[in-house]
Amino acid sequence: MKVITLGTSGAVPTLKRSLPAAALQREGEIFLFDCGEGTQMQLMKAKLSIYKVEKIFISHLHGDHVVGLPGLLMSLGQTPREKPLFIYGPRGIKDYVLANKKHLNFHCEYELLLREVKEGIISEEDKYRFEAVALDHNHLSLGYALIEKERPGKFSVEKAKSLGLEEGPLFGKLQRGEDIKLENGKVIHPRDVLGKPRRGRKVIYATDTRPCPGVAKLSQGADVLIHDGMFSQQEEKEARERGHSTVTQVARMAKDAGVNRLILTHISSRYPDDNLLLKEARTIFPSAIIGRDLMEIEVPLP
Amino acid sequence: MKVITLGTSGAVPTLKRSLPAAALQREGEIFLFDCGEGTQMQLMKAKLSIYKVEKIFISHLHGDHVVGLPGLLMSLGQTPREKPLFIYGPRGIKDYVLANKKHLNFHCEYELLLREVKEGIISEEDKYRFEAVALDHNHLSLGYALIEKERPGKFSVEKAKSLGLEEGPLFGKLQRGEDIKLENGKVIHPRDVLGKPRRGRKVIYATDTRPCPGVAKLSQGADVLIHDGMFSQQEEKEARERGHSTVTQVARMAKDAGVNRLILTHISSRYPDDNLLLKEARTIFPSAIIGRDLMEIEVPLP
């Protein structure tokens, strides 16, 4: 699994930073967080096929986070697509997409599923789920988390053999969680040969927002936290007024929550040199990253 | 005056070509033809200030030509602007812009003047006017022309002196078209010292369209024609069906109309190498250009 920061600016684009969007690539699927203007071009530059985008999560209805949607939906319509496309967002996302579909008179031959959501679990799949969390911005905003389910523990070949099993298809059955009955009538359960279940990964996307308890709680032990880091601590007042965070505030929160990787994004155009922000964040969270367009961050299995 | 081809793709962007837009820079003013997704970033790359954009002309309400408008309008709102911004387009442009303003809840502190127009003169200024021309596409579409007014003829210092005038402020008056009365009662008219009026320049933007008589007529003697050249002549049938032109058709039309510079644009993504199109066009119109993003084409005074 990897995170690709497609657009890392805030409010307005710069020559170096495109408008907000981040991709999460997991086993052939792509999930998109926000879709600022130019996201379809950034996907292309990142060599990520738009046709592999399965779900799009929009944080809020400010233009810098959503103007790239109509163009992406139109481009998706150029090639047949069998799978539906899900778009999740707060109240208003449906009207925005439908109004643009109407005025631009474009058709989605694929199934377009628009989901206006609130806090909580918003999508449940076999191996993972997505949760939404309320943010603290000047406009109704949501953060999102991909949370993988536990994977079975490590298979102990040694234990299996000591129980009389030989390497073969029965190993696979146990690994998949099925009980095995031997010829002598003895039953072997997966728990007899598997170690403790291994935790899944957790990736969180939270912008635009002030630091807020919901994100802090959700971030406990997160593998990756991508968070609003629009300002330096020197602009704390402005950050608060405009509904954003300083990198210092976020570094502290991430440290307290035991986050593994912190990626700060939605960087204000007033910092053409982001080293000031980097130093500030790293004073508190030594491995913090100031997101730059088209960075790829691996999220290894625990 | 110069033309800057900001986005030269058709329908979908490619790694090399952004979505349709062209800028015309004239004496500190910028005019924009179409505003595909990413136009505000392309303006930045071309070192053209968005704050100098005076008028935007939208050809039609297909998304690839217009999705960049909301982002540009929002970015313009970040800095105070005293001048109004004019947007011209066919029926529907007003609803499109207003719907996006509503759903994205953004404000234009500047005066935003939305003008739904038809064929004919749509804007008259001191030194130039803009005309709209009906195109032949599968959707209501307009082409646009900037037409400069005649400039006064060349001032003949020799003639002025022979009429008894001395170099000084009276020269300026005559140049500005005012009559002069000498002390001896003799009147000198501008026509006595000025050569024949000099023609202004004409720049035309016409895409998406099949070749059509309106554009052919308007193109008579044009300095620059920027025209739909989406396909090779081999795809003539497809071009016709989809409401576009082949480069051969346009090269012929431009040659017949005595156009000076021909720029073909809205290039289909099926031609990653545009040399085929270039050769095809140059067989007929030897100086034809296949537009590429961020080309600058000077339009010298005649």
mmCIF file with all atom_site columns, C-alpha atoms in Angstrom, chain B residues 147-285:
data_model
loop_
_atom_site.group_PDB
_atom_site.id
_atom_site.type_symbol
_atom_site.label_atom_id
_atom_site.label_alt_id
_atom_site.label_comp_id
_atom_site.label_asym_id
_atom_site.label_entity_id
_atom_site.label_seq_id
_atom_site.pdbx_PDB_ins_code
_atom_site.Cartn_x
_atom_site.Cartn_y
_atom_site.Cartn_z
_atom_site.occupancy
_atom_site.B_iso_or_equiv
_atom_site.pdbx_formal_charge
_atom_site.auth_seq_id
_atom_site.auth_comp_id
_atom_site.auth_asym_id
_atom_site.auth_atom_id
_atom_site.pdbx_PDB_model_num
ATOM 1   C CA . ILE B 1 147 ? -10.535 42.980 -34.525 1.00 0.00 ? 147 ILE B CA 1
ATOM 2   C CA . GLU B 1 148 ? -8.408  46.068 -34.053 1.00 0.00 ? 148 GLU B CA 1
ATOM 3   C CA . LYS B 1 149 ? -9.668  49.330 -35.492 1.00 0.00 ? 149 LYS B CA 1
ATOM 4   C CA . GLU B 1 150 ? -7.660  51.146 -38.144 1.00 0.00 ? 150 GLU B CA 1
ATOM 5   C CA . ARG B 1 151 ? -4.695  53.124 -36.873 1.00 0.00 ? 151 ARG B CA 1
ATOM 6   C CA . PRO B 1 152 ? -3.955  56.577 -38.364 1.00 0.00 ? 152 PRO B CA 1
ATOM 7   C CA . GLY B 1 153 ? -1.568  56.557 -41.317 1.00 0.00 ? 153 GLY B CA 1
ATOM 8   C CA . LYS B 1 154 ? 2.132   57.288 -41.029 1.00 0.00 ? 154 LYS B CA 1
ATOM 9   C CA . PHE B 1 155 ? 2.980   60.926 -40.203 1.00 0.00 ? 155 PHE B CA 1
ATOM 10  C CA . SER B 1 156 ? 5.085   62.656 -42.874 1.00 0.00 ? 156 SER B CA 1
ATOM 11  C CA . VAL B 1 157 ? 7.472   65.129 -41.206 1.00 0.00 ? 157 VAL B CA 1
ATOM 12  C CA . GLU B 1 158 ? 8.544   66.250 -44.664 1.00 0.00 ? 158 GLU B CA 1
ATOM 13  C CA . LYS B 1 159 ? 4.989   67.167 -45.720 1.00 0.00 ? 159 LYS B CA 1
ATOM 14  C CA . ALA B 1 160 ? 4.296   68.915 -42.420 1.00 0.00 ? 160 ALA B CA 1
ATOM 15  C CA . LYS B 1 161 ? 7.406   71.068 -42.776 1.00 0.00 ? 161 LYS B CA 1
ATOM 16  C CA . SER B 1 162 ? 6.588   71.880 -46.369 1.00 0.00 ? 162 SER B CA 1
ATOM 17  C CA . LEU B 1 163 ? 3.228   73.229 -45.107 1.00 0.00 ? 163 LEU B CA 1
ATOM 18  C CA . GLY B 1 164 ? 5.059   75.598 -42.796 1.00 0.00 ? 164 GLY B CA 1
ATOM 19  C CA . LEU B 1 165 ? 4.846   73.639 -39.559 1.00 0.00 ? 165 LEU B CA 1
ATOM 20  C CA . GLU B 1 166 ? 7.729   73.263 -37.144 1.00 0.00 ? 166 GLU B CA 1
ATOM 21  C CA . GLU B 1 167 ? 8.335   70.160 -35.023 1.00 0.00 ? 167 GLU B CA 1
ATOM 22  C CA . GLY B 1 168 ? 6.456   70.542 -31.748 1.00 0.00 ? 168 GLY B CA 1
ATOM 23  C CA . PRO B 1 169 ? 3.078   69.988 -30.074 1.00 0.00 ? 169 PRO B CA 1
ATOM 24  C CA . LEU B 1 170 ? 1.135   70.707 -33.281 1.00 0.00 ? 170 LEU B CA 1
ATOM 25  C CA . PHE B 1 171 ? 2.560   67.508 -34.786 1.00 0.00 ? 171 PHE B CA 1
ATOM 26  C CA . GLY B 1 172 ? 0.913   65.535 -31.963 1.00 0.00 ? 172 GLY B CA 1
ATOM 27  C CA . LYS B 1 173 ? -2.441  67.236 -32.526 1.00 0.00 ? 173 LYS B CA 1
ATOM 28  C CA . LEU B 1 174 ? -2.454  66.290 -36.183 1.00 0.00 ? 174 LEU B CA 1
ATOM 29  C CA . GLN B 1 175 ? -1.444  62.732 -35.299 1.00 0.00 ? 175 GLN B CA 1
ATOM 30  C CA . ARG B 1 176 ? -4.400  62.515 -32.943 1.00 0.00 ? 176 ARG B CA 1
ATOM 31  C CA . GLY B 1 177 ? -6.712  63.578 -35.775 1.00 0.00 ? 177 GLY B CA 1
ATOM 32  C CA . GLU B 1 178 ? -7.217  67.261 -34.918 1.00 0.00 ? 178 GLU B CA 1
ATOM 33  C CA . ASP B 1 179 ? -7.225  70.149 -37.387 1.00 0.00 ? 179 ASP B CA 1
ATOM 34  C CA . ILE B 1 180 ? -4.606  72.880 -36.929 1.00 0.00 ? 180 ILE B CA 1
ATOM 35  C CA . LYS B 1 181 ? -5.095  76.573 -37.674 1.00 0.00 ? 181 LYS B CA 1
ATOM 36  C CA . LEU B 1 182 ? -1.896  78.478 -38.470 1.00 0.00 ? 182 LEU B CA 1
ATOM 37  C CA . GLU B 1 183 ? -1.389  82.163 -37.602 1.00 0.00 ? 183 GLU B CA 1
ATOM 38  C CA . ASN B 1 184 ? -1.936  83.096 -41.221 1.00 0.00 ? 184 ASN B CA 1
ATOM 39  C CA . GLY B 1 185 ? -5.399  81.565 -41.029 1.00 0.00 ? 185 GLY B CA 1
ATOM 40  C CA . LYS B 1 186 ? -4.482  78.515 -43.069 1.00 0.00 ? 186 LYS B CA 1
ATOM 41  C CA . VAL B 1 187 ? -6.022  75.252 -41.816 1.00 0.00 ? 187 VAL B CA 1
ATOM 42  C CA . ILE B 1 188 ? -4.060  72.018 -41.949 1.00 0.00 ? 188 ILE B CA 1
ATOM 43  C CA . HIS B 1 189 ? -6.010  68.777 -41.817 1.00 0.00 ? 189 HIS B CA 1
ATOM 44  C CA . PRO B 1 190 ? -4.613  65.456 -40.558 1.00 0.00 ? 190 PRO B CA 1
ATOM 45  C CA . ARG B 1 191 ? -5.155  63.997 -44.045 1.00 0.00 ? 191 ARG B CA 1
ATOM 46  C CA . ASP B 1 192 ? -2.628  66.568 -45.363 1.00 0.00 ? 192 ASP B CA 1
ATOM 47  C CA . VAL B 1 193 ? 0.234   65.033 -43.361 1.00 0.00 ? 193 VAL B CA 1
ATOM 48  C CA . LEU B 1 194 ? -0.858  61.453 -42.655 1.00 0.00 ? 194 LEU B CA 1
ATOM 49  C CA . GLY B 1 195 ? -0.574  58.527 -45.012 1.00 0.00 ? 195 GLY B CA 1
ATOM 50  C CA . LYS B 1 196 ? -3.363  56.045 -45.625 1.00 0.00 ? 196 LYS B CA 1
ATOM 51  C CA . PRO B 1 197 ? -4.918  54.626 -42.415 1.00 0.00 ? 197 PRO B CA 1
ATOM 52  C CA . ARG B 1 198 ? -3.203  51.384 -41.411 1.00 0.00 ? 198 ARG B CA 1
ATOM 53  C CA . ARG B 1 199 ? -5.298  48.292 -40.870 1.00 0.00 ? 199 ARG B CA 1
ATOM 54  C CA . GLY B 1 200 ? -5.574  46.769 -37.394 1.00 0.00 ? 200 GLY B CA 1
ATOM 55  C CA . ARG B 1 201 ? -4.876  43.144 -36.588 1.00 0.00 ? 201 ARG B CA 1
ATOM 56  C CA . LYS B 1 202 ? -7.371  40.307 -36.472 1.00 0.00 ? 202 LYS B CA 1
ATOM 57  C CA . VAL B 1 203 ? -7.070  37.175 -34.350 1.00 0.00 ? 203 VAL B CA 1
ATOM 58  C CA . ILE B 1 204 ? -9.685  34.428 -34.492 1.00 0.00 ? 204 ILE B CA 1
ATOM 59  C CA . TYR B 1 205 ? -10.354 31.525 -32.138 1.00 0.00 ? 205 TYR B CA 1
ATOM 60  C CA . ALA B 1 206 ? -12.660 28.826 -33.467 1.00 0.00 ? 206 ALA B CA 1
ATOM 61  C CA . THR B 1 207 ? -13.052 25.485 -31.722 1.00 0.00 ? 207 THR B CA 1
ATOM 62  C CA . ASP B 1 208 ? -14.927 23.105 -31.458 1.00 0.00 ? 208 ASP B CA 1
ATOM 63  C CA . THR B 1 209 ? -16.237 23.160 -34.995 1.00 0.00 ? 209 THR B CA 1
ATOM 64  C CA . ARG B 1 210 ? -16.450 21.545 -38.380 1.00 0.00 ? 210 ARG B CA 1
ATOM 65  C CA . PRO B 1 211 ? -15.125 23.814 -41.138 1.00 0.00 ? 211 PRO B CA 1
ATOM 66  C CA . CYS B 1 212 ? -17.881 26.403 -41.621 1.00 0.00 ? 212 CYS B CA 1
ATOM 67  C CA . PRO B 1 213 ? -18.631 29.401 -43.855 1.00 0.00 ? 213 PRO B CA 1
ATOM 68  C CA . GLY B 1 214 ? -18.924 31.905 -40.993 1.00 0.00 ? 214 GLY B CA 1
ATOM 69  C CA . VAL B 1 215 ? -15.382 31.276 -39.844 1.00 0.00 ? 215 VAL B CA 1
ATOM 70  C CA . ALA B 1 216 ? -14.089 31.166 -43.431 1.00 0.00 ? 216 ALA B CA 1
ATOM 71  C CA . LYS B 1 217 ? -15.578 34.600 -44.077 1.00 0.00 ? 217 LYS B CA 1
ATOM 72  C CA . LEU B 1 218 ? -14.373 36.109 -40.820 1.00 0.00 ? 218 LEU B CA 1
ATOM 73  C CA . SER B 1 219 ? -10.887 34.710 -41.492 1.00 0.00 ? 219 SER B CA 1
ATOM 74  C CA . GLN B 1 220 ? -10.368 36.786 -44.656 1.00 0.00 ? 220 GLN B CA 1
ATOM 75  C CA . GLY B 1 221 ? -6.949  38.377 -44.168 1.00 0.00 ? 221 GLY B CA 1
ATOM 76  C CA . ALA B 1 222 ? -6.715  37.367 -40.496 1.00 0.00 ? 222 ALA B CA 1
ATOM 77  C CA . ASP B 1 223 ? -3.340  37.713 -38.831 1.00 0.00 ? 223 ASP B CA 1
ATOM 78  C CA . VAL B 1 224 ? -3.879  34.575 -36.745 1.00 0.00 ? 224 VAL B CA 1
ATOM 79  C CA . LEU B 1 225 ? -6.467  31.819 -36.968 1.00 0.00 ? 225 LEU B CA 1
ATOM 80  C CA . ILE B 1 226 ? -6.557  29.392 -34.038 1.00 0.00 ? 226 ILE B CA 1
ATOM 81  C CA . HIS B 1 227 ? -8.799  26.572 -35.220 1.00 0.00 ? 227 HIS B CA 1
ATOM 82  C CA . ASP B 1 228 ? -10.054 23.107 -34.289 1.00 0.00 ? 228 ASP B CA 1
ATOM 83  C CA . GLY B 1 229 ? -7.642  20.618 -35.872 1.00 0.00 ? 229 GLY B CA 1
ATOM 84  C CA . MET B 1 230 ? -8.565  17.562 -33.877 1.00 0.00 ? 230 MET B CA 1
ATOM 85  C CA . PHE B 1 231 ? -8.065  14.952 -36.570 1.00 0.00 ? 231 PHE B CA 1
ATOM 86  C CA . SER B 1 232 ? -6.065  13.835 -39.552 1.00 0.00 ? 232 SER B CA 1
ATOM 87  C CA . GLN B 1 233 ? -7.843  13.725 -42.919 1.00 0.00 ? 233 GLN B CA 1
ATOM 88  C CA . GLN B 1 234 ? -7.886  9.934  -42.498 1.00 0.00 ? 234 GLN B CA 1
ATOM 89  C CA . GLU B 1 235 ? -10.490 10.424 -39.777 1.00 0.00 ? 235 GLU B CA 1
ATOM 90  C CA . GLU B 1 236 ? -12.648 12.768 -41.842 1.00 0.00 ? 236 GLU B CA 1
ATOM 91  C CA . LYS B 1 237 ? -15.822 10.802 -41.180 1.00 0.00 ? 237 LYS B CA 1
ATOM 92  C CA . GLU B 1 238 ? -15.257 10.693 -37.442 1.00 0.00 ? 238 GLU B CA 1
ATOM 93  C CA . ALA B 1 239 ? -14.408 14.402 -37.413 1.00 0.00 ? 239 ALA B CA 1
ATOM 94  C CA . ARG B 1 240 ? -17.689 15.202 -39.171 1.00 0.00 ? 240 ARG B CA 1
ATOM 95  C CA . GLU B 1 241 ? -19.731 12.985 -36.874 1.00 0.00 ? 241 GLU B CA 1
ATOM 96  C CA . ARG B 1 242 ? -18.173 14.413 -33.742 1.00 0.00 ? 242 ARG B CA 1
ATOM 97  C CA . GLY B 1 243 ? -18.378 18.020 -34.913 1.00 0.00 ? 243 GLY B CA 1
ATOM 98  C CA . HIS B 1 244 ? -14.664 18.611 -35.449 1.00 0.00 ? 244 HIS B CA 1
ATOM 99  C CA . SER B 1 245 ? -12.266 19.401 -38.307 1.00 0.00 ? 245 SER B CA 1
ATOM 100 C CA . THR B 1 246 ? -9.355  17.713 -39.979 1.00 0.00 ? 246 THR B CA 1
ATOM 101 C CA . VAL B 1 247 ? -6.136  19.671 -40.335 1.00 0.00 ? 247 VAL B CA 1
ATOM 102 C CA . THR B 1 248 ? -6.386  19.323 -44.126 1.00 0.00 ? 248 THR B CA 1
ATOM 103 C CA . GLN B 1 249 ? -9.812  20.952 -44.186 1.00 0.00 ? 249 GLN B CA 1
ATOM 104 C CA . VAL B 1 250 ? -8.647  23.840 -42.044 1.00 0.00 ? 250 VAL B CA 1
ATOM 105 C CA . ALA B 1 251 ? -5.387  24.345 -43.946 1.00 0.00 ? 251 ALA B CA 1
ATOM 106 C CA . ARG B 1 252 ? -7.401  24.665 -47.170 1.00 0.00 ? 252 ARG B CA 1
ATOM 107 C CA . MET B 1 253 ? -9.813  27.129 -45.628 1.00 0.00 ? 253 MET B CA 1
ATOM 108 C CA . ALA B 1 254 ? -6.988  29.224 -44.158 1.00 0.00 ? 254 ALA B CA 1
ATOM 109 C CA . LYS B 1 255 ? -5.161  29.276 -47.483 1.00 0.00 ? 255 LYS B CA 1
ATOM 110 C CA . ASP B 1 256 ? -8.272  30.377 -49.362 1.00 0.00 ? 256 ASP B CA 1
ATOM 111 C CA . ALA B 1 257 ? -8.949  33.092 -46.785 1.00 0.00 ? 257 ALA B CA 1
ATOM 112 C CA . GLY B 1 258 ? -5.393  34.495 -46.986 1.00 0.00 ? 258 GLY B CA 1
ATOM 113 C CA . VAL B 1 259 ? -4.751  33.888 -43.296 1.00 0.00 ? 259 VAL B CA 1
ATOM 114 C CA . ASN B 1 260 ? -1.244  34.827 -42.168 1.00 0.00 ? 260 ASN B CA 1
ATOM 115 C CA . ARG B 1 261 ? -0.609  32.380 -39.281 1.00 0.00 ? 261 ARG B CA 1
ATOM 116 C CA . LEU B 1 262 ? -2.594  29.199 -38.739 1.00 0.00 ? 262 LEU B CA 1
ATOM 117 C CA . ILE B 1 263 ? -2.511  27.466 -35.348 1.00 0.00 ? 263 ILE B CA 1
ATOM 118 C CA . LEU B 1 264 ? -4.287  24.132 -35.139 1.00 0.00 ? 264 LEU B CA 1
ATOM 119 C CA . THR B 1 265 ? -5.491  23.109 -31.720 1.00 0.00 ? 265 THR B CA 1
ATOM 120 C CA . HIS B 1 266 ? -7.810  20.731 -29.810 1.00 0.00 ? 266 HIS B CA 1
ATOM 121 C CA . ILE B 1 267 ? -5.491  17.920 -30.895 1.00 0.00 ? 267 ILE B CA 1
ATOM 122 C CA . SER B 1 268 ? -6.837  14.426 -30.234 1.00 0.00 ? 268 SER B CA 1
ATOM 123 C CA . SER B 1 269 ? -4.955  12.363 -27.669 1.00 0.00 ? 269 SER B CA 1
ATOM 124 C CA . ARG B 1 270 ? -4.647  9.624  -30.313 1.00 0.00 ? 270 ARG B CA 1
ATOM 125 C CA . TYR B 1 271 ? -1.702  11.529 -31.860 1.00 0.00 ? 271 TYR B CA 1
ATOM 126 C CA . PRO B 1 272 ? 1.094   11.340 -29.283 1.00 0.00 ? 272 PRO B CA 1
ATOM 127 C CA . ASP B 1 273 ? 3.358   12.317 -32.175 1.00 0.00 ? 273 ASP B CA 1
ATOM 128 C CA . ASP B 1 274 ? 1.844   15.330 -33.888 1.00 0.00 ? 274 ASP B CA 1
ATOM 129 C CA . ASN B 1 275 ? 4.267   15.308 -36.825 1.00 0.00 ? 275 ASN B CA 1
ATOM 130 C CA . LEU B 1 276 ? 1.774   13.430 -38.967 1.00 0.00 ? 276 LEU B CA 1
ATOM 131 C CA . LEU B 1 277 ? -0.702  16.276 -38.500 1.00 0.00 ? 277 LEU B CA 1
ATOM 132 C CA . LEU B 1 278 ? 1.988   18.890 -39.091 1.00 0.00 ? 278 LEU B CA 1
ATOM 133 C CA . LYS B 1 279 ? 3.095   17.335 -42.398 1.00 0.00 ? 279 LYS B CA 1
ATOM 134 C CA . GLU B 1 280 ? -0.504  16.997 -43.508 1.00 0.00 ? 280 GLU B CA 1
ATOM 135 C CA . ALA B 1 281 ? -1.303  20.651 -42.769 1.00 0.00 ? 281 ALA B CA 1
ATOM 136 C CA . ARG B 1 282 ? 1.931   21.978 -44.277 1.00 0.00 ? 282 ARG B CA 1
ATOM 137 C CA . THR B 1 283 ? 1.310   20.241 -47.572 1.00 0.00 ? 283 THR B CA 1
ATOM 138 C CA . ILE B 1 284 ? -1.372  22.860 -48.051 1.00 0.00 ? 284 ILE B CA 1
ATOM 139 C CA . PHE B 1 285 ? -0.445  25.688 -45.680 1.00 0.00 ? 285 PHE B CA 1
#
